[in-house]
CSV table of C-alpha atoms in Angstrom, one decimal:
chain,number,residue,atom,x,y,z
G,1,MET,CA,-0.4,-0.4,-0.2
G,2,MET,CA,2.8,2.1,1.1
G,3,GLY,CA,5.1,2.2,-2.6
G,4,GLN,CA,1.7,2.1,-4.5
G,5,LEU,CA,0.8,5.6,-2.9
G,6,HIS,CA,4.2,6.9,-2.9
G,7,LYS,CA,4.6,6.9,-6.5
G,8,LEU,CA,1.2,7.2,-7.6
G,9,LEU,CA,2.0,10.9,-5.2
G,10,SER,CA,4.8,10.5,-7.1
G,11,ASN,CA,4.3,10.3,-10.9
G,12,ASP,CA,0.4,13.1,-10.4
G,13,VAL,CA,2.9,16.0,-9.0
G,14,THR,CA,5.7,15.4,-11.1
G,15,TRP,CA,3.0,16.9,-13.7
G,16,SER,CA,2.6,20.0,-11.4
G,17,VAL,CA,6.3,20.8,-10.5
G,18,VAL,CA,7.0,20.2,-13.7
G,19,SER,CA,4.2,23.3,-14.1
G,20,LEU,CA,5.0,25.0,-10.8
G,21,GLY,CA,7.8,25.6,-12.2
G,22,ILE,CA,7.2,26.7,-16.1
G,23,MET,CA,4.9,29.2,-13.3
G,24,ALA,CA,7.8,30.2,-11.3
G,25,VAL,CA,9.6,31.4,-13.9
G,26,SER,CA,6.9,32.2,-15.9
G,27,GLY,CA,6.0,34.5,-13.1
G,28,LEU,CA,8.9,35.6,-12.6
G,29,LEU,CA,9.8,36.8,-15.6
G,30,LEU,CA,6.5,39.1,-15.7
G,31,VAL,CA,7.6,41.0,-12.4
G,32,ALA,CA,11.0,41.5,-13.4
G,33,LEU,CA,9.1,42.5,-16.9
G,34,LEU,CA,7.1,45.0,-15.1
G,35,ARG,CA,10.0,46.7,-11.8
G,36,TRP,CA,12.0,47.2,-15.2
G,37,HIS,CA,9.5,49.1,-17.3
G,38,SER,CA,9.1,51.0,-13.6
G,39,ALA,CA,8.9,50.6,-9.9
G,40,GLU,CA,5.0,52.4,-11.1
G,41,THR,CA,4.0,50.2,-13.3
G,42,LEU,CA,4.7,46.8,-11.1
G,43,GLY,CA,2.7,49.1,-8.3
G,44,VAL,CA,0.4,49.9,-10.6
G,45,PHE,CA,0.0,46.5,-12.3
G,46,ASN,CA,-0.7,44.8,-8.6
G,47,GLN,CA,-2.6,47.4,-7.4
G,48,VAL,CA,-4.9,46.6,-10.2
G,49,TYR,CA,-4.5,42.7,-10.3
G,50,ALA,CA,-5.5,42.4,-5.8
G,51,VAL,CA,-9.2,44.0,-7.3
G,52,PHE,CA,-9.0,41.9,-10.0
G,53,ILE,CA,-8.3,38.2,-8.0
G,54,ILE,CA,-11.1,40.0,-5.2
G,55,LEU,CA,-13.9,40.7,-7.2
G,56,SER,CA,-13.4,38.3,-9.7
G,57,GLN,CA,-14.3,35.2,-6.2
G,58,ILE,CA,-17.7,38.3,-5.6
G,59,GLY,CA,-18.3,36.9,-9.6
G,60,VAL,CA,-17.7,32.3,-9.7
G,61,GLY,CA,-20.2,32.5,-6.6
G,62,GLY,CA,-18.1,30.2,-5.2
G,63,VAL,CA,-18.9,27.8,-7.7
G,64,GLN,CA,-15.3,27.1,-8.8
G,65,PHE,CA,-15.4,25.1,-5.8
G,66,SER,CA,-18.3,22.9,-6.3
G,67,THR,CA,-18.1,21.1,-9.3
G,68,LEU,CA,-14.3,20.4,-8.3
G,69,LYS,CA,-15.9,18.8,-5.3
G,70,HIS,CA,-19.0,17.4,-7.9
G,71,VAL,CA,-16.6,15.8,-10.1
G,72,SER,CA,-14.7,14.6,-8.0
G,73,HIS,CA,-17.3,12.8,-6.6
G,74,ALA,CA,-18.9,12.0,-9.1
G,75,SER,CA,-15.5,10.9,-12.2
G,76,ASP,CA,-16.9,8.2,-12.9
G,77,ASP,CA,-20.4,9.2,-14.3
G,78,LEU,CA,-19.6,11.5,-17.7
G,79,SER,CA,-22.9,12.2,-18.7
G,80,ALA,CA,-23.2,13.6,-14.9
G,81,CYS,CA,-20.2,15.4,-15.9
G,82,TRP,CA,-21.5,16.8,-18.3
G,83,GLU,CA,-24.7,19.1,-16.6
G,84,ILE,CA,-22.0,19.2,-13.3
G,85,THR,CA,-20.0,21.9,-16.4
G,86,LEU,CA,-22.5,23.6,-18.2
G,87,SER,CA,-24.9,24.6,-14.8
G,88,ALA,CA,-21.9,25.4,-12.8
G,89,LEU,CA,-21.0,28.3,-16.9
G,90,LEU,CA,-24.5,29.2,-16.6
G,91,LEU,CA,-24.6,30.0,-13.4
G,92,VAL,CA,-20.9,32.0,-13.4
G,93,ALA,CA,-22.1,33.7,-16.1
G,94,LEU,CA,-25.2,35.0,-14.7
G,95,ILE,CA,-23.7,35.9,-11.0
G,96,MET,CA,-20.1,37.1,-13.1
G,97,LEU,CA,-21.8,39.7,-15.4
G,98,PRO,CA,-23.5,42.1,-13.0
G,99,VAL,CA,-20.6,42.4,-11.6
G,100,VAL,CA,-18.1,42.6,-14.2
G,101,VAL,CA,-20.8,46.7,-15.3
G,102,ALA,CA,-19.7,47.2,-11.2
G,103,LEU,CA,-16.3,47.1,-11.3
G,104,TRP,CA,-16.8,49.2,-14.1
G,105,LEU,CA,-18.6,51.7,-12.1
G,106,LEU,CA,-16.2,51.3,-9.5
G,107,ALA,CA,-12.9,52.5,-10.7
G,108,GLU,CA,-12.5,55.6,-10.5
G,109,PRO,CA,-13.4,55.6,-7.3
G,110,ILE,CA,-11.3,52.9,-6.5
G,111,GLY,CA,-8.4,54.5,-7.9
G,112,ALA,CA,-9.6,57.7,-6.3
G,113,PHE,CA,-9.0,55.2,-2.5
G,114,LEU,CA,-6.1,54.0,-4.3
G,115,ASN,CA,-3.8,58.0,-4.9
G,116,SER,CA,-3.5,56.8,-8.7
G,117,ASP,CA,-5.6,57.7,-11.5
G,118,ALA,CA,-3.2,55.4,-13.4
G,119,VAL,CA,-5.2,52.1,-11.1
G,120,ALA,CA,-8.1,53.5,-12.5
G,121,VAL,CA,-7.1,53.5,-16.1
G,122,GLY,CA,-5.8,49.6,-15.9
G,123,ILE,CA,-9.1,49.1,-13.8
G,124,ARG,CA,-11.0,49.5,-16.8
G,125,LEU,CA,-8.3,48.1,-19.1
G,126,ALA,CA,-8.9,44.4,-17.3
G,127,THR,CA,-12.4,44.3,-16.4
G,128,PRO,CA,-13.2,42.6,-19.4
G,129,GLY,CA,-11.3,39.6,-19.0
G,130,LEU,CA,-13.3,39.0,-15.5
G,131,LEU,CA,-15.9,37.3,-17.1
G,132,PHE,CA,-13.4,34.7,-18.5
G,133,PHE,CA,-11.5,34.5,-14.8
G,134,GLY,CA,-14.4,32.8,-13.7
G,135,LEU,CA,-15.4,30.3,-16.1
G,136,ASN,CA,-11.6,29.2,-16.8
G,137,LYS,CA,-12.3,28.3,-12.3
G,138,VAL,CA,-14.9,26.4,-13.1
G,139,LEU,CA,-13.3,24.5,-16.1
G,140,ILE,CA,-9.7,24.1,-14.7
G,141,ASN,CA,-11.9,22.0,-12.1
G,142,VAL,CA,-13.5,20.4,-14.4
G,143,VAL,CA,-10.1,18.9,-15.3
G,144,ASN,CA,-8.8,19.2,-11.7
G,145,GLY,CA,-11.9,16.7,-10.7
G,146,LEU,CA,-10.9,14.7,-13.5
G,147,ASP,CA,-8.4,13.5,-11.6
G,148,LYS,CA,-6.7,14.9,-15.8
G,149,ILE,CA,-3.6,15.6,-13.9
G,150,LYS,CA,-0.6,16.0,-17.1
G,151,ALA,CA,-3.7,18.0,-18.7
G,152,ASN,CA,-4.5,20.3,-15.4
G,153,SER,CA,-0.4,20.9,-15.4
G,154,VAL,CA,-0.5,22.9,-18.5
G,155,PHE,CA,-3.1,24.3,-18.7
G,156,ARG,CA,-2.8,25.5,-14.7
G,157,ALA,CA,0.4,27.0,-16.4
G,158,LEU,CA,-0.8,28.6,-19.4
G,159,ARG,CA,-1.9,31.8,-17.7
G,160,PHE,CA,1.3,32.3,-16.9
G,161,ILE,CA,3.2,31.8,-20.8
G,162,LEU,CA,1.2,34.2,-22.0
G,163,LEU,CA,0.8,36.8,-19.5
G,164,PRO,CA,4.5,37.2,-19.8
G,165,LEU,CA,4.7,37.2,-23.4
G,166,VAL,CA,2.1,40.2,-24.1
G,167,VAL,CA,3.6,42.0,-21.2
G,168,PHE,CA,7.1,42.0,-22.9
G,169,VAL,CA,4.9,43.5,-26.0
G,170,PHE,CA,4.0,45.5,-24.3
G,171,VAL,CA,7.6,46.7,-22.7
G,172,ILE,CA,8.9,47.5,-26.4
G,173,GLN,CA,5.7,49.0,-27.0
G,174,ASP,CA,6.8,51.0,-23.8
G,175,GLN,CA,3.7,51.5,-22.9
G,176,PRO,CA,2.2,53.4,-20.3
G,177,ALA,CA,1.5,51.4,-17.1
G,178,ASP,CA,-1.4,52.0,-16.9
G,179,GLN,CA,-2.4,50.0,-20.2
G,180,PHE,CA,-0.3,47.3,-18.8
G,181,ALA,CA,-3.3,45.1,-17.6
G,182,PHE,CA,-5.3,45.1,-19.9
G,183,ALA,CA,-2.8,41.8,-20.4
G,184,LEU,CA,-4.9,40.5,-18.1
G,185,THR,CA,-8.0,40.5,-20.6
G,186,LEU,CA,-5.9,39.0,-23.0
G,187,THR,CA,-5.0,36.5,-21.1
G,188,GLU,CA,-7.8,35.1,-19.5
G,189,ILE,CA,-10.0,35.7,-23.2
G,190,THR,CA,-7.1,33.2,-24.5
G,191,VAL,CA,-6.9,30.8,-22.4
G,192,PHE,CA,-11.0,29.7,-22.0
G,193,CYS,CA,-10.9,29.3,-25.8
G,194,SER,CA,-8.6,26.3,-25.3
G,195,LEU,CA,-10.0,25.3,-22.4
G,196,LEU,CA,-13.7,24.9,-24.0
G,197,ILE,CA,-12.0,22.9,-26.9
G,198,PHE,CA,-10.2,20.7,-24.9
G,199,VAL,CA,-13.5,19.7,-22.3
G,200,PHE,CA,-15.9,19.3,-24.6
G,201,GLY,CA,-14.2,18.4,-27.2
G,202,ARG,CA,-11.6,15.9,-25.4
G,203,LEU,CA,-13.4,14.8,-22.2
G,204,LEU,CA,-17.2,15.0,-22.3
G,205,LYS,CA,-20.2,15.5,-24.8
G,206,ALA,CA,-22.9,16.6,-25.2
G,207,GLN,CA,-25.6,14.4,-23.9
G,208,PRO,CA,-29.7,15.2,-22.7
G,209,LEU,CA,-29.8,17.6,-19.7
G,210,ARG,CA,-32.0,15.6,-16.8
G,211,ASN,CA,-30.6,16.8,-13.8
G,212,PHE,CA,-30.3,20.0,-14.4
G,213,ARG,CA,-32.1,21.9,-12.8
G,214,HIS,CA,-29.8,19.6,-9.7
G,215,TRP,CA,-26.9,20.4,-10.1
G,216,LEU,CA,-27.9,24.7,-10.1
G,217,HIS,CA,-29.6,24.1,-6.9
G,218,GLN,CA,-26.6,22.0,-5.7
G,219,HIS,CA,-24.2,24.5,-6.6
G,220,VAL,CA,-25.5,27.1,-5.0
G,221,SER,CA,-26.0,25.2,-2.5
G,222,PHE,CA,-22.2,24.8,-2.3
G,223,GLY,CA,-21.6,28.0,-3.6
G,224,ALA,CA,-22.6,29.9,-1.0
G,225,ARG,CA,-21.4,28.4,1.5
G,226,GLY,CA,-17.9,28.6,0.2
G,227,VAL,CA,-18.0,31.5,-1.5
G,228,LEU,CA,-16.6,34.3,0.8
G,229,SER,CA,-14.2,31.4,2.1
G,230,GLY,CA,-12.9,32.4,-1.8
G,231,VAL,CA,-13.6,36.4,-1.8
G,232,LEU,CA,-11.8,36.1,1.8
G,233,LEU,CA,-8.5,33.8,0.5
G,234,ASP,CA,-8.4,36.1,-2.5
G,235,LEU,CA,-8.1,38.9,-0.3
G,236,ASN,CA,-6.4,37.5,2.1
G,237,THR,CA,-3.2,37.8,-0.3
G,238,ARG,CA,-3.7,41.5,-1.8
G,239,ILE,CA,-4.7,43.5,2.2
G,240,ASP,CA,-1.3,43.8,1.9
G,241,VAL,CA,-0.5,45.0,-2.0
G,242,LEU,CA,-4.2,47.4,-0.7
G,243,MET,CA,-3.1,48.7,2.6
G,244,LEU,CA,0.5,49.8,1.3
G,245,GLY,CA,-0.9,51.1,-1.5
G,246,TYR,CA,-3.3,53.8,0.5
G,247,PHE,CA,-0.6,54.2,3.3
G,248,THR,CA,2.9,54.4,0.2
G,249,SER,CA,3.5,55.5,-2.9
G,250,ASP,CA,2.5,53.2,-5.9
G,251,ALA,CA,7.0,52.7,-6.2
G,252,LEU,CA,7.1,51.5,-2.6
G,253,VAL,CA,4.3,48.9,-3.2
G,254,GLY,CA,6.3,48.0,-6.6
G,255,ILE,CA,9.8,46.9,-4.2
G,256,TYR,CA,6.7,44.9,-1.8
G,257,SER,CA,5.3,42.7,-4.7
G,258,PHE,CA,8.6,42.3,-6.2
G,259,ALA,CA,9.7,40.2,-2.3
G,260,SER,CA,6.7,39.0,-1.6
G,261,THR,CA,5.4,38.2,-6.0
G,262,LEU,CA,8.8,36.0,-4.9
G,263,ALA,CA,7.8,35.1,-1.8
G,264,GLU,CA,4.3,33.9,-3.2
G,265,GLY,CA,5.0,32.3,-6.3
G,266,PHE,CA,8.1,29.6,-3.4
G,267,ALA,CA,4.3,29.6,-1.5
G,268,GLN,CA,2.9,28.2,-5.2
G,269,ILE,CA,5.1,25.1,-4.4
G,270,PRO,CA,2.5,23.1,-1.5
G,271,ILE,CA,0.0,24.5,-3.9
G,272,ALA,CA,1.2,22.7,-7.2
G,273,VAL,CA,1.2,19.2,-4.6
G,274,ARG,CA,-2.8,20.2,-4.2
G,275,TRP,CA,-3.7,20.0,-7.5
G,276,SER,CA,-2.7,15.4,-7.5
G,277,ILE,CA,-4.7,15.3,-4.4
G,278,ASP,CA,-7.6,17.1,-4.0
G,279,PRO,CA,-9.2,14.8,-6.4
G,280,LYS,CA,-7.8,12.5,-4.4
G,281,LEU,CA,-9.3,13.7,-1.9
G,282,GLY,CA,-13.1,13.9,-2.5
G,283,GLN,CA,-12.8,10.3,-4.3
G,284,HIS,CA,-11.2,9.2,-0.1
G,285,PHE,CA,-14.7,10.6,1.6
G,286,ALA,CA,-16.5,9.8,-1.1
G,287,LYS,CA,-15.8,5.8,0.9
G,288,SER,CA,-15.3,7.3,3.7
G,289,GLU,CA,-12.0,6.1,3.9
G,290,PRO,CA,-10.4,8.4,7.1
G,291,THR,CA,-6.6,6.3,7.5
G,292,GLU,CA,-6.0,6.4,2.8
G,293,ILE,CA,-5.6,11.0,4.1
G,294,GLU,CA,-4.0,10.9,6.9
G,295,GLU,CA,-1.3,7.8,5.4
G,296,LEU,CA,-1.4,10.6,2.2
G,297,SER,CA,-1.2,12.9,4.6
G,298,ARG,CA,1.8,12.0,5.9
G,299,VAL,CA,3.7,11.3,2.9
G,300,THR,CA,3.4,14.4,1.7
G,301,ARG,CA,4.7,16.1,3.9
G,302,ARG,CA,7.0,13.4,4.1
G,303,GLN,CA,8.4,14.1,0.3
G,304,LEU,CA,7.9,18.3,0.2
G,305,PHE,CA,9.1,19.1,2.7
G,306,PRO,CA,13.0,19.0,1.5
G,307,TRP,CA,12.2,20.7,-1.6
G,308,SER,CA,10.6,23.0,0.2
G,309,LEU,CA,13.6,23.6,2.1
G,310,ALA,CA,15.8,23.7,-0.7
G,311,ALA,CA,14.2,26.2,-2.8
G,312,GLY,CA,13.9,27.9,0.0
G,313,LEU,CA,17.6,28.9,0.9
G,314,LEU,CA,17.9,28.8,-3.0
G,315,GLY,CA,15.3,31.3,-3.2
G,316,MET,CA,17.2,33.5,-0.6
G,317,ALA,CA,20.5,32.9,-2.1
G,318,ALA,CA,19.7,34.7,-5.5
G,319,PHE,CA,17.5,36.9,-4.8
G,320,PRO,CA,20.0,40.0,-4.6
G,321,ALA,CA,21.4,38.3,-8.7
G,322,LEU,CA,17.4,38.7,-9.7
G,323,SER,CA,16.6,42.2,-8.3
G,324,TRP,CA,20.1,43.4,-9.4
G,325,LEU,CA,19.8,41.8,-13.2
G,326,VAL,CA,16.2,43.6,-13.0
G,327,ASP,CA,17.4,48.1,-12.6
G,328,GLY,CA,21.0,47.6,-11.7
G,329,ASN,CA,20.8,47.7,-8.5
G,330,VAL,CA,20.5,44.6,-5.3
G,331,ASP,CA,17.9,44.9,-3.5
G,332,THR,CA,19.2,44.5,0.3
G,333,LEU,CA,15.2,46.0,1.7
G,334,GLY,CA,13.6,43.9,-0.7
G,335,TRP,CA,16.2,40.5,0.3
G,336,GLN,CA,15.2,41.0,4.0
G,337,LEU,CA,10.6,40.8,3.6
G,338,PHE,CA,11.6,38.1,0.9
G,339,ALA,CA,13.5,36.1,3.2
G,340,ILE,CA,11.2,36.9,6.5
G,341,MET,CA,7.7,35.7,4.6
G,342,ILE,CA,10.1,32.7,2.6
G,343,VAL,CA,10.8,30.5,6.0
G,344,ALA,CA,7.0,30.5,7.2
G,345,VAL,CA,6.0,29.6,3.1
G,346,THR,CA,9.3,26.8,4.2
G,347,ILE,CA,7.3,26.0,7.7
G,348,SER,CA,4.4,26.2,6.4
G,349,ALA,CA,4.0,24.1,3.7
G,350,GLY,CA,3.1,20.1,4.3
G,351,TYR,CA,0.0,21.4,5.7
G,352,ARG,CA,-1.3,24.4,2.8
G,353,SER,CA,-1.6,21.4,0.2
G,354,PHE,CA,-4.6,19.6,2.0
G,355,GLY,CA,-6.3,23.5,1.7
G,356,GLY,CA,-9.3,20.7,-0.2
G,357,ILE,CA,-10.2,19.3,2.6
G,358,LEU,CA,-12.6,21.0,4.1
G,359,LEU,CA,-14.4,21.0,1.0
G,360,GLN,CA,-14.0,18.0,-0.5
G,361,GLY,CA,-15.2,17.2,3.0
G,362,GLY,CA,-18.7,18.2,1.7
G,363,ARG,CA,-18.6,21.4,4.5
G,364,PRO,CA,-17.4,24.6,2.7
G,365,GLU,CA,-19.2,26.8,5.6
G,366,MET,CA,-16.2,25.4,8.1
G,367,TYR,CA,-13.2,26.3,5.0
G,368,THR,CA,-15.2,29.5,5.4
G,369,LEU,CA,-14.9,30.3,8.8
G,370,VAL,CA,-11.4,29.8,9.2
G,371,ILE,CA,-10.4,32.0,5.6
G,372,VAL,CA,-12.1,34.8,7.9
G,373,ALA,CA,-10.4,33.9,10.7
G,374,LEU,CA,-7.4,34.1,8.7
G,375,VAL,CA,-8.1,37.9,6.5
G,376,ALA,CA,-9.6,39.0,9.4
G,377,GLY,CA,-6.5,38.4,11.4
G,378,ASP,CA,-4.3,39.7,8.6
G,379,ALA,CA,-5.7,42.3,7.6
G,380,LEU,CA,-5.3,43.8,12.3
G,381,MET,CA,-2.2,42.9,11.8
G,382,ASN,CA,-1.6,44.9,9.0
G,383,LEU,CA,-3.7,48.5,10.4
G,384,GLY,CA,-1.5,47.4,13.2
G,385,PHE,CA,1.9,47.0,11.9
G,386,ILE,CA,2.3,49.2,8.6
G,387,PRO,CA,1.7,52.7,10.1
G,388,TRP,CA,4.9,50.8,12.4
G,389,LEU,CA,6.6,49.2,10.5
G,390,GLY,CA,5.7,50.3,7.2
G,391,VAL,CA,7.0,47.1,4.3
G,392,THR,CA,8.5,45.1,6.7
G,393,GLY,CA,5.7,44.8,8.9
G,394,ALA,CA,3.1,43.8,6.2
G,395,ALA,CA,6.2,41.0,5.8
G,396,ILE,CA,6.2,39.8,9.0
G,397,VAL,CA,1.4,39.0,8.8
G,398,THR,CA,2.6,37.6,5.3
G,399,ALA,CA,4.7,35.4,7.3
G,400,THR,CA,3.0,34.9,10.2
G,401,THR,CA,-0.6,34.8,8.0
G,402,TYR,CA,1.2,31.5,6.5
G,403,LEU,CA,1.9,29.6,10.0
G,404,LEU,CA,-2.0,30.4,11.1
G,405,GLU,CA,-3.1,28.8,7.4
G,406,ALA,CA,-1.7,25.4,8.0
G,407,LEU,CA,-2.2,25.5,12.0
G,408,TYR,CA,-6.1,26.6,11.5
G,409,LEU,CA,-5.8,23.5,8.4
G,410,ARG,CA,-5.0,20.7,11.1
G,411,LEU,CA,-7.1,21.9,13.9
G,412,ALA,CA,-10.7,21.4,11.0
G,413,ALA,CA,-9.1,18.7,10.0
G,414,LYS,CA,-8.5,16.6,13.4
G,415,ARG,CA,-11.9,19.0,14.5
G,416,LEU,CA,-14.4,18.0,12.4
G,417,PHE,CA,-13.4,14.3,10.3
G,418,ALA,CA,-11.3,12.2,13.1
G,419,ILE,CA,-8.2,13.2,10.3
G,420,ARG,CA,-4.6,13.6,12.2
G,421,LEU,CA,-3.1,15.8,8.8
């Protein structure tokens, strides 16, 4: 059993790690290109991206969580998966359209709050991409729920390949800082077309709609209990940027963003592993196999920690050279910020891979409660630390939040499912 589990996990994670490697290189290239153009450009882009990500979670309505859960549980019934997918896409489109209109109208007030006219322009350029971003979340979770690890890895990496390519074209054209956010819209449209062709051309075939209303109801019920967690989870990773945008300048946000984006890139290591784990959690819960989940957790932590530690040390060693390559200066402050965050990323890695356990176990409301606790703590700590310590305070809070996430997941899994992560 142990050998089979080890082999299965290793094969799946290989594809996820390859995808992660592409994402990491592409993400680093994106940050470098934006910073190369100017610190202001990076700062503006990240503030627009923060708003984009938060609003996308409202628009997707938690339906992406429902899609992953129900597709993974019904992966042997492609007729059901067809209806699960169609109903999810329809529901997300209906929710997302008014969100898109609202964001377009609120672009200038948001820009005024963040003291940046460039952010307001960028938000309007990125707004059309919101609809496609929401639909992409549904489709990628269909691929993941069907346990198509190779395809899942490819499509998750695709966004990170296209985005820096579009940004590179904008840099060559020397576009103003407020124009770079349009790259988000162009990228999401391309990813959507690719996913649509794959899902409906390769994975699912048209079937008679017998339980369409049932699946709509399931998505609404599950999504309503999980939507707040999606919004807050992405807000949790953007609170620092938004608060720094309020208290400091675009340029200083850009300096912090370089360090935090790199740290967040390393934090994607356990998330890449989660892509492989989530469908397996769904299968184990469907078969009432808690001991299998505990064994999976043990193997994952044992395999993942050395890689996370090595990656973190390598990142700390390479950061000065990376910052020098970007603008010709060694960013000492940025290195300190990165070091603070990467320590917490390394410690929490093995537990973050099981971030989907509450969702796959059918407890989205408890997952929401965990995220509420994280975001509330993050916001309050940032509110106290940023005015006091500036960007260093934001880095300390981010590191603390990574550690708290691991702790909360362990406590929730033990309390709800009697599973020891």
